[in-house]
Short mmCIF file of C-alpha atoms in Angstrom, two decimals:
data_model
loop_
_atom_site.label_atom_id
_atom_site.label_comp_id
_atom_site.label_asym_id
_atom_site.label_seq_id
_atom_site.Cartn_x
_atom_site.Cartn_y
_atom_site.Cartn_z
CA MET A 761 8.33 13.11 -15.34
CA SER A 762 6.93 16.39 -14.66
CA LYS A 763 4.68 17.55 -12.52
CA ASN A 764 0.74 18.28 -12.38
CA PRO A 765 -0.03 21.69 -11.65
CA TYR A 766 -3.95 20.58 -10.64
CA GLN A 767 -4.91 19.81 -7.20
CA ILE A 768 -5.00 16.35 -6.48
CA GLU A 769 -9.10 16.21 -7.07
CA THR A 770 -8.60 17.12 -10.54
CA GLN A 771 -5.33 14.98 -11.33
CA LEU A 772 -7.17 12.18 -10.51
CA VAL A 773 -10.53 12.62 -13.27
CA HIS A 774 -7.63 14.37 -15.31
CA GLY A 775 -3.95 13.83 -14.75
CA GLY A 776 -2.05 11.82 -17.84
CA LEU A 777 -4.94 11.37 -19.63
CA GLU A 778 -4.71 11.49 -23.59
CA SER A 779 -7.79 11.06 -26.11
CA GLY A 780 -8.12 7.49 -27.69
CA PRO A 781 -9.40 6.29 -30.97
CA GLY A 782 -11.95 8.93 -31.95
CA GLY A 783 -11.54 11.05 -29.24
CA ALA A 784 -12.40 8.65 -26.49
CA THR A 785 -11.70 9.86 -22.72
CA ALA A 786 -11.46 6.60 -21.10
CA VAL A 787 -8.17 4.94 -21.41
CA PRO A 788 -8.56 2.23 -24.32
CA ILE A 789 -7.78 -1.39 -23.10
CA VAL A 790 -5.08 -2.95 -25.10
CA GLN A 791 -5.56 -6.62 -25.12
CA SER A 792 -3.04 -7.90 -26.44
CA SER A 793 0.13 -9.78 -25.60
CA SER A 794 2.51 -8.81 -27.82
CA PHE A 795 3.23 -5.51 -30.44
CA ALA A 796 4.47 -6.49 -33.97
CA LYS A 797 6.89 -3.74 -34.88
CA PRO A 798 7.55 -3.12 -38.78
CA THR A 799 11.31 -3.89 -38.63
CA ALA A 800 14.04 -6.53 -36.82
CA GLU A 801 16.37 -3.24 -36.70
CA GLU A 802 13.43 -1.36 -34.45
CA LEU A 803 12.71 -4.91 -32.38
CA GLU A 804 16.29 -4.86 -31.41
CA ASN A 805 16.48 -0.88 -30.25
CA LEU A 806 13.65 -1.43 -27.90
CA PHE A 807 14.96 -4.76 -26.34
CA ARG A 808 18.48 -2.42 -26.19
CA GLY A 809 16.94 0.39 -24.17
CA ARG A 810 17.63 2.72 -27.18
CA ALA A 811 13.97 3.56 -28.02
CA ALA A 812 10.81 3.25 -25.85
CA GLY A 813 7.59 1.56 -26.70
CA PRO A 814 5.41 -1.99 -26.10
CA VAL A 815 7.16 -4.94 -26.70
CA TYR A 816 5.18 -7.79 -24.77
CA THR A 817 2.72 -7.08 -22.15
CA ARG A 818 4.67 -9.17 -19.68
CA MET A 819 7.27 -5.79 -19.79
CA GLY A 820 5.20 -3.30 -20.77
CA ASN A 821 1.59 -2.51 -22.13
CA PRO A 822 0.03 1.11 -23.14
CA THR A 823 -3.44 0.55 -20.39
CA THR A 824 -0.96 -0.09 -18.04
CA GLY A 825 1.25 2.53 -19.07
CA ALA A 826 -1.33 4.96 -18.77
CA LEU A 827 -1.77 4.19 -15.44
CA GLU A 828 1.46 4.01 -14.45
CA LYS A 829 1.77 7.75 -15.60
CA ARG A 830 -1.21 8.70 -13.56
CA LEU A 831 0.01 7.07 -10.71
CA ALA A 832 3.50 8.95 -10.40
CA LEU A 833 1.52 12.28 -11.29
CA LEU A 834 -0.39 11.61 -7.95
CA GLU A 835 2.81 11.46 -6.06
CA GLY A 836 4.33 14.48 -7.27
CA GLY A 837 6.33 13.10 -9.86
CA GLY A 838 8.49 10.02 -10.81
CA SER A 839 8.19 6.84 -12.37
CA ALA A 840 5.66 4.04 -11.68
CA ILE A 841 5.87 0.37 -11.99
CA ALA A 842 2.25 -1.66 -11.83
CA THR A 843 2.08 -5.18 -10.78
CA ALA A 844 -0.29 -7.54 -10.63
CA SER A 845 -1.04 -7.57 -7.06
CA GLY A 846 0.37 -5.22 -3.68
CA MET A 847 2.49 -8.30 -2.76
CA ALA A 848 3.94 -8.27 -6.13
CA ALA A 849 4.78 -4.68 -6.36
CA ILE A 850 6.30 -4.58 -2.42
CA SER A 851 8.09 -8.41 -3.14
CA THR A 852 9.48 -6.98 -6.68
CA ALA A 853 11.52 -3.91 -4.88
CA ALA A 854 12.91 -5.97 -2.24
CA LEU A 855 14.07 -8.41 -4.71
CA THR A 856 15.25 -4.86 -7.00
CA ILE A 857 17.11 -3.79 -3.85
CA LEU A 858 18.59 -6.77 -1.84
CA ARG A 859 20.82 -9.52 -2.37
CA ALA A 860 21.55 -12.73 -0.22
CA GLY A 861 23.23 -11.30 3.07
CA ASP A 862 21.39 -8.21 3.01
CA GLU A 863 19.05 -6.79 5.85
CA ILE A 864 15.99 -5.06 5.63
CA LEU A 865 14.85 -3.15 8.74
CA SER A 866 10.80 -3.23 9.08
CA SER A 867 8.16 -1.38 11.00
CA SER A 868 7.03 -4.50 13.32
CA SER A 869 3.51 -4.19 12.68
CA LEU A 870 2.52 -5.17 9.12
CA PHE A 871 -0.04 -6.36 6.88
CA GLY A 872 0.06 -9.89 7.45
CA GLY A 873 1.10 -11.16 3.99
CA THR A 874 3.91 -8.74 4.18
CA TYR A 875 5.06 -9.80 7.46
CA SER A 876 4.95 -13.39 6.00
CA LEU A 877 7.35 -12.45 2.75
CA PHE A 878 9.92 -10.60 5.43
CA ARG A 879 9.59 -13.29 7.86
CA ASP A 880 9.59 -16.65 6.03
CA THR A 881 10.07 -16.24 2.29
CA LEU A 882 13.12 -13.71 1.47
CA PRO A 883 15.05 -15.21 3.97
CA GLN A 884 15.20 -18.25 1.83
CA TYR A 885 17.12 -16.24 -0.75
CA GLY A 886 19.57 -15.23 1.93
CA ILE A 887 17.91 -12.17 2.89
CA SER A 888 17.16 -11.32 6.75
CA ALA A 889 14.78 -8.61 7.97
CA ARG A 890 14.35 -7.12 11.59
CA PHE A 891 11.38 -6.03 12.79
CA VAL A 892 11.12 -2.63 15.02
CA ASP A 893 8.40 -1.05 16.68
CA PRO A 894 7.29 1.85 14.23
CA LEU A 895 6.99 4.49 16.73
CA ASP A 896 10.63 4.01 18.40
CA LEU A 897 12.77 6.60 16.02
CA ASP A 898 15.52 5.76 18.56
CA GLY A 899 15.18 2.00 18.07
CA PHE A 900 15.26 2.50 14.46
CA ARG A 901 18.52 4.25 14.72
CA LYS A 902 20.10 1.55 16.68
CA ALA A 903 19.08 -1.31 14.53
CA ILE A 904 20.64 0.09 11.35
CA THR A 905 23.47 -2.46 10.82
CA ASP A 906 26.43 -2.60 7.83
CA ARG A 907 23.92 -4.99 6.42
CA THR A 908 21.06 -3.01 6.30
CA ARG A 909 20.28 -1.59 3.06
CA LEU A 910 16.44 -0.73 3.46
CA LEU A 911 14.00 0.82 5.46
CA PHE A 912 10.39 -0.03 5.44
CA VAL A 913 7.08 0.94 7.11
CA GLU A 914 3.73 1.53 6.35
CA THR A 915 1.66 5.03 7.00
CA ILE A 916 -0.92 3.55 9.11
CA GLY A 917 -0.54 0.02 10.48
CA ASN A 918 -2.93 -2.97 9.57
CA PRO A 919 -4.41 -3.55 11.46
CA LYS A 920 -2.81 -2.53 14.36
CA LEU A 921 -3.33 1.17 13.00
CA ASP A 922 -0.06 2.80 14.82
CA VAL A 923 1.00 6.08 12.87
CA PRO A 924 4.79 6.42 12.45
CA ASP A 925 6.56 9.75 11.97
CA VAL A 926 7.63 8.89 8.31
CA PRO A 927 9.74 12.27 7.47
CA ALA A 928 11.30 11.37 10.79
CA LEU A 929 11.78 7.85 9.46
CA ALA A 930 13.50 9.67 6.50
CA GLN A 931 15.81 11.59 7.43
CA LEU A 932 16.83 9.13 9.55
CA ALA A 933 17.22 6.63 6.83
CA HIS A 934 18.75 9.23 4.75
CA ASP A 935 21.52 9.82 7.18
CA ALA A 936 22.31 6.37 6.96
CA GLY A 937 22.33 6.38 3.27
CA LEU A 938 19.70 4.08 3.07
CA PRO A 939 16.18 4.49 0.81
CA LEU A 940 13.12 4.69 3.14
CA MET A 941 10.13 2.73 1.47
CA ILE A 942 6.34 3.32 2.61
CA ASP A 943 3.17 0.94 2.15
CA THR A 944 0.52 3.71 1.67
CA THR A 945 -2.38 1.36 0.66
CA VAL A 946 -4.54 2.91 3.81
CA THR A 947 -3.65 6.34 3.18
CA SER A 948 -3.24 6.63 -0.60
CA PRO A 949 -2.62 9.41 -2.58
CA VAL A 950 -5.38 11.64 -0.92
CA LEU A 951 -4.27 11.62 2.22
CA ALA A 952 -0.53 12.31 1.49
CA THR A 953 1.76 11.78 -1.14
CA GLY A 954 5.54 10.82 -1.49
CA VAL A 955 6.42 14.17 -2.12
CA SER A 956 4.93 15.21 1.18
CA LEU A 957 5.72 12.49 3.57
CA GLY A 958 9.39 12.27 1.90
CA ALA A 959 9.65 8.92 1.02
CA ASP A 960 11.97 7.35 -1.63
CA LEU A 961 9.62 4.27 -2.75
CA LEU A 962 6.17 3.71 -2.37
CA ALA A 963 4.24 0.68 -2.72
CA TYR A 964 0.62 0.20 -2.31
CA SER A 965 -2.22 -2.18 -2.95
CA THR A 966 -4.07 -0.90 -5.58
CA SER A 967 -7.35 -3.14 -5.15
CA LYS A 968 -8.26 -1.42 -2.18
CA TYR A 969 -9.01 2.20 -2.18
CA ILE A 970 -7.57 2.98 -5.39
CA ASN A 971 -10.18 0.43 -7.31
CA GLY A 972 -12.59 1.00 -4.41
CA THR A 973 -15.17 -1.21 -6.19
CA GLY A 974 -13.54 -5.06 -5.39
CA THR A 975 -13.28 -5.76 -9.01
CA THR A 976 -9.91 -6.52 -9.17
CA ILE A 977 -6.21 -7.14 -7.69
CA GLY A 978 -3.11 -4.75 -8.79
CA GLY A 979 -0.40 -2.72 -6.93
CA ALA A 980 2.20 -0.18 -7.55
CA ILE A 981 5.99 0.90 -6.81
CA ILE A 982 6.23 4.73 -7.26
CA ASP A 983 10.14 5.57 -7.75
CA ARG A 984 10.29 9.01 -6.71
CA GLY A 985 13.99 9.98 -8.51
CA VAL A 986 15.31 11.18 -5.41
CA PHE A 987 17.93 8.53 -4.04
CA ASP A 988 21.03 8.57 -4.95
CA TRP A 989 22.01 4.99 -5.85
CA ASN A 990 25.47 5.37 -6.84
CA SER A 991 26.65 4.26 -3.59
CA PRO A 992 29.00 1.50 -2.29
CA ALA A 993 26.12 -0.20 -0.77
CA PHE A 994 24.27 -0.82 -3.97
CA PRO A 995 27.26 -1.78 -6.59
CA HIS A 996 24.51 -3.86 -8.60
CA PHE A 997 22.92 -0.71 -9.62
CA ALA A 998 26.26 1.01 -10.86
CA PRO A 999 25.35 -0.35 -14.84
CA PHE A 1000 21.94 1.32 -14.38
CA HIS A 1001 22.93 4.41 -12.60
CA GLN A 1002 25.35 5.25 -15.65
CA THR A 1003 22.58 5.69 -17.93
CA PHE A 1004 19.17 6.36 -15.53
CA ARG A 1005 20.83 8.45 -12.60
CA ASN A 1006 18.44 8.43 -9.87
CA PHE A 1007 16.07 6.29 -11.65
CA ALA A 1008 18.45 3.64 -11.83
CA PHE A 1009 16.07 1.44 -8.86
CA THR A 1010 13.17 1.50 -11.94
CA ALA A 1011 15.37 1.15 -14.60
CA GLN A 1012 17.02 -2.30 -13.22
CA ALA A 1013 13.10 -3.53 -11.57
CA ARG A 1014 12.17 -3.23 -14.90
CA LYS A 1015 14.89 -4.97 -16.80
CA ARG A 1016 15.06 -7.31 -14.28
CA VAL A 1017 12.96 -8.52 -11.34
CA HIS A 1018 9.81 -7.37 -13.11
CA ARG A 1019 10.42 -8.72 -16.09
CA ASP A 1020 11.92 -12.04 -14.90
CA LEU A 1021 9.29 -12.76 -12.60
CA GLY A 1022 6.43 -11.87 -14.52
CA GLY A 1023 4.29 -9.89 -11.70
CA CYS A 1024 2.54 -7.67 -14.27
CA ALA A 1025 -0.43 -6.10 -14.48
CA ALA A 1026 -3.24 -7.23 -16.50
CA PRO A 1027 -4.78 -4.42 -19.38
CA PHE A 1028 -8.29 -5.06 -18.06
CA ASN A 1029 -6.77 -4.80 -14.27
CA SER A 1030 -5.22 -1.40 -15.37
CA PHE A 1031 -8.51 -0.15 -17.10
CA LEU A 1032 -10.37 -1.17 -13.99
CA LEU A 1033 -7.73 0.91 -11.75
CA THR A 1034 -7.80 4.14 -13.69
CA GLU A 1035 -11.48 4.22 -13.43
CA GLY A 1036 -11.43 3.90 -9.85
CA LEU A 1037 -8.76 6.70 -9.53
CA GLN A 1038 -11.28 9.21 -10.67
CA THR A 1039 -13.79 8.88 -7.74
CA LEU A 1040 -10.60 8.17 -5.16
CA ALA A 1041 -10.88 11.71 -3.87
CA LEU A 1042 -14.72 11.57 -3.24
CA ARG A 1043 -14.52 8.14 -1.91
CA MET A 1044 -11.63 8.58 0.43
CA ASP A 1045 -13.56 11.48 1.92
CA ARG A 1046 -16.29 9.57 3.02
CA HIS A 1047 -14.38 6.72 3.89
CA CYS A 1048 -13.17 8.74 6.48
CA SER A 1049 -15.90 10.48 7.92
CA ASN A 1050 -17.83 6.95 8.01
CA ALA A 1051 -14.93 5.36 10.26
CA LEU A 1052 -15.27 8.64 12.64
CA ALA A 1053 -18.66 8.04 13.10
CA LEU A 1054 -18.74 4.65 13.47
CA ALA A 1055 -15.71 4.70 15.61
CA ARG A 1056 -17.75 7.18 17.98
CA PHE A 1057 -20.62 5.13 18.36
CA LEU A 1058 -18.46 1.98 19.44
CA GLN A 1059 -16.72 3.92 21.44
CA ASP A 1060 -20.00 4.63 23.61
CA HIS A 1061 -21.26 1.30 23.74
CA PRO A 1062 -21.00 -1.34 26.40
CA ARG A 1063 -20.07 -4.59 24.98
CA VAL A 1064 -17.00 -3.15 23.40
CA ALA A 1065 -13.98 -3.44 25.22
CA ARG A 1066 -11.97 -0.62 23.28
CA VAL A 1067 -11.58 1.18 19.98
CA ASN A 1068 -8.93 1.75 18.03
CA TYR A 1069 -8.87 4.17 15.40
CA PRO A 1070 -6.31 7.29 15.01
CA GLY A 1071 -8.96 9.92 14.36
CA LEU A 1072 -10.38 9.76 17.14
CA GLU A 1073 -10.12 12.71 19.66
CA ASP A 1074 -8.11 10.45 22.35
CA SER A 1075 -5.97 8.20 19.89
CA PRO A 1076 -2.64 9.01 20.91
CA HIS A 1077 -1.81 8.50 17.06
CA ARG A 1078 -4.13 12.06 16.51
CA ALA A 1079 -1.42 14.36 16.60
CA MET A 1080 0.25 13.03 13.56
CA ILE A 1081 -2.74 11.93 11.86
CA THR A 1082 -3.37 15.71 12.01
CA ARG A 1083 0.06 16.73 10.81
CA LEU A 1084 0.44 14.19 8.35
CA TYR A 1085 -2.58 13.78 7.08
CA GLY A 1086 -4.62 16.93 7.52
CA GLY A 1087 -6.42 14.77 10.28
CA ARG A 1088 -8.32 12.23 7.94
CA ALA A 1089 -7.40 8.85 9.00
CA SER A 1090 -8.72 6.88 6.27
CA GLY A 1091 -11.43 4.11 6.81
CA LEU A 1092 -9.75 1.35 8.83
CA LEU A 1093 -10.50 1.07 12.21
CA THR A 1094 -10.69 -1.75 14.65
CA PHE A 1095 -12.34 -2.86 18.01
CA SER A 1096 -12.40 -5.21 20.92
CA VAL A 1097 -15.04 -7.16 22.47
CA ALA A 1098 -15.06 -9.92 25.45
CA ASP A 1099 -13.53 -12.64 23.56
CA LYS A 1100 -12.97 -14.43 20.34
CA ALA A 1101 -16.41 -16.04 20.69
CA ALA A 1102 -17.76 -12.87 21.07
CA ALA A 1103 -16.10 -11.69 17.76
CA PHE A 1104 -17.57 -14.09 15.70
CA ARG A 1105 -21.44 -13.79 17.26
CA ILE A 1106 -21.19 -9.83 16.30
CA ILE A 1107 -19.40 -10.70 12.86
CA ASN A 1108 -22.36 -13.42 12.11
CA ARG A 1109 -25.01 -10.97 13.13
CA LEU A 1110 -24.09 -8.00 10.62
CA LYS A 1111 -26.01 -7.91 7.85
CA LEU A 1112 -25.02 -4.81 5.87
CA ALA A 1113 -21.22 -5.16 6.14
CA LYS A 1114 -19.25 -8.63 4.54
CA ASN A 1115 -16.95 -10.67 6.05
CA LEU A 1116 -14.22 -10.96 4.08
CA THR A 1117 -10.36 -10.54 3.31
CA SER A 1118 -9.82 -7.50 2.03
CA ILE A 1119 -10.21 -3.48 2.61
CA GLY A 1120 -11.14 0.23 0.78
CA ASP A 1121 -14.17 -1.47 -1.01
CA ALA A 1122 -16.83 0.99 -1.47
CA LYS A 1123 -18.76 -1.50 1.09
CA THR A 1124 -17.98 -1.79 4.75
CA LEU A 1125 -15.93 -5.01 5.25
CA VAL A 1126 -15.28 -6.69 8.33
CA ILE A 1127 -12.87 -9.68 8.99
CA HIS A 1128 -11.39 -11.42 12.39
CA PRO A 1129 -7.46 -10.97 11.84
CA ALA A 1130 -6.29 -13.44 14.38
CA SER A 1131 -8.45 -16.29 12.83
CA THR A 1132 -7.43 -15.26 9.29
CA ILE A 1133 -4.48 -12.99 7.90
CA CYS A 1134 -3.07 -13.93 10.68
CA ALA A 1135 -3.84 -17.34 11.51
CA ASP A 1136 -0.06 -18.99 11.18
CA TYR A 1137 1.46 -16.26 13.70
CA SER A 1138 2.10 -16.80 17.30
CA ASP A 1139 0.19 -15.34 20.04
CA GLU A 1140 2.90 -12.66 20.49
CA GLU A 1141 2.84 -11.97 16.67
CA LYS A 1142 -0.29 -11.71 16.42
CA ALA A 1143 -0.13 -9.24 19.66
CA ARG A 1144 2.42 -7.01 17.98
CA LEU A 1145 0.21 -7.45 14.76
CA GLY A 1146 -2.76 -6.06 16.57
CA ALA A 1147 -4.32 -8.97 15.59
CA THR A 1148 -5.64 -10.48 19.26
CA ASP A 1149 -8.40 -12.81 19.46
CA ASP A 1150 -11.23 -10.47 20.86
CA THR A 1151 -10.36 -7.88 17.85
CA ILE A 1152 -12.61 -7.27 14.64
CA ARG A 1153 -11.23 -4.90 11.95
CA VAL A 1154 -13.71 -3.21 10.04
CA SER A 1155 -12.92 -1.34 6.63
CA VAL A 1156 -15.88 1.33 6.67
CA GLY A 1157 -17.91 1.58 3.35
CA ILE A 1158 -18.92 4.85 1.67
CA GLU A 1159 -22.87 3.56 2.69
CA ASN A 1160 -24.96 6.00 4.62
CA ALA A 1161 -23.28 5.93 7.78
CA ARG A 1162 -26.05 6.00 10.14
CA ASP A 1163 -26.86 2.45 7.86
CA ILE A 1164 -23.56 1.33 8.90
CA VAL A 1165 -23.58 2.19 12.72
CA GLU A 1166 -27.27 0.65 13.02
CA ASP A 1167 -25.61 -2.45 11.37
CA PHE A 1168 -22.99 -2.39 14.17
CA ARG A 1169 -26.04 -1.55 16.79
CA GLN A 1170 -28.12 -4.28 16.18
CA ALA A 1171 -25.10 -6.85 16.03
CA LEU A 1172 -23.73 -5.66 19.55
CA ASP A 1173 -27.36 -4.91 21.02
CA ARG A 1174 -28.61 -8.95 19.99
CA GLN A 1175 -28.58 -10.92 23.41
CA ASP A 1176 -28.99 -14.68 21.40
#
């Protein structure tokens, strides 16, 4: 897929857009399960891969295809597979690459759903995971074994908010003949692209910043087409590599795992996500500036024990945020108070912020991770994931910054 010459803000509005019926500039919603063909020969050619086109929405749909085209362009080229959720994207990628006996080498600070997938679900299929501090490059290097087939990290850990050196991890993976996959949900293509970070595969939950309104669920895998799958470590890619070369991953994922497990995107969801893309750059600017304003306020409040936001001037991750993401640290932060009871009281007092399990919404959202998304884990695991009992996670929205700060001020200042 060719690269787009425009800047990211223009790409988000115009990239990959083709006029619909009557000159429509919005992507049409093709709400159809199946697509009729005039001849049996044409349908056979489509099933055998000798021709391209929609057959059945589980395997491809024009509305979803338009979303995939735009996402790939935003990441600097390659191919994209839109999925039913962010977890469907990661699951599809993992099951495309890994076989029984293989191992994934992952960051130890992950979103709870991903951690559960790697720790609990994949082992049922003979796939194991090893977890390493994402800031410890030497630890990653030493943890690679002859069974390792994939390295996986988040660009900014959720909820721990640590910031790994992704380009260095990419180089480490490539030196070992392995692909690096990154979850860019928290940063989005606006803060960094697959090209700038050097990763081979990207996954994200499009439900979050890309949608931006909390109205739909979705995910995506981006294959940059730069990793050579023609390796003894990946013999199952050989049939696809002969035809699709460096896009053997996309071909195998579509033809096998994505098709067979059925984690496809719904056409209407793809439409909503395409609409959300248009304002992503504007929203990310506001998310970042509002999060910094709230973090600075919380830092100075006497009832706040500590604030974790990589964009703060004294954050240990500030230098990496500056180098990789232009100084913008997205809209996610955490802060700690006296204990769990205090955290609950503050959440219950908030009037503007909504208490729910998501991030990346236009609205400011809060959650107590230890009792919700990380509730199934031990205290040691919670600490490793950045979800201690005294911690509140905030997904800072695009409201007026003073209103957001005032909401947290009144919740922290109340004496009852």
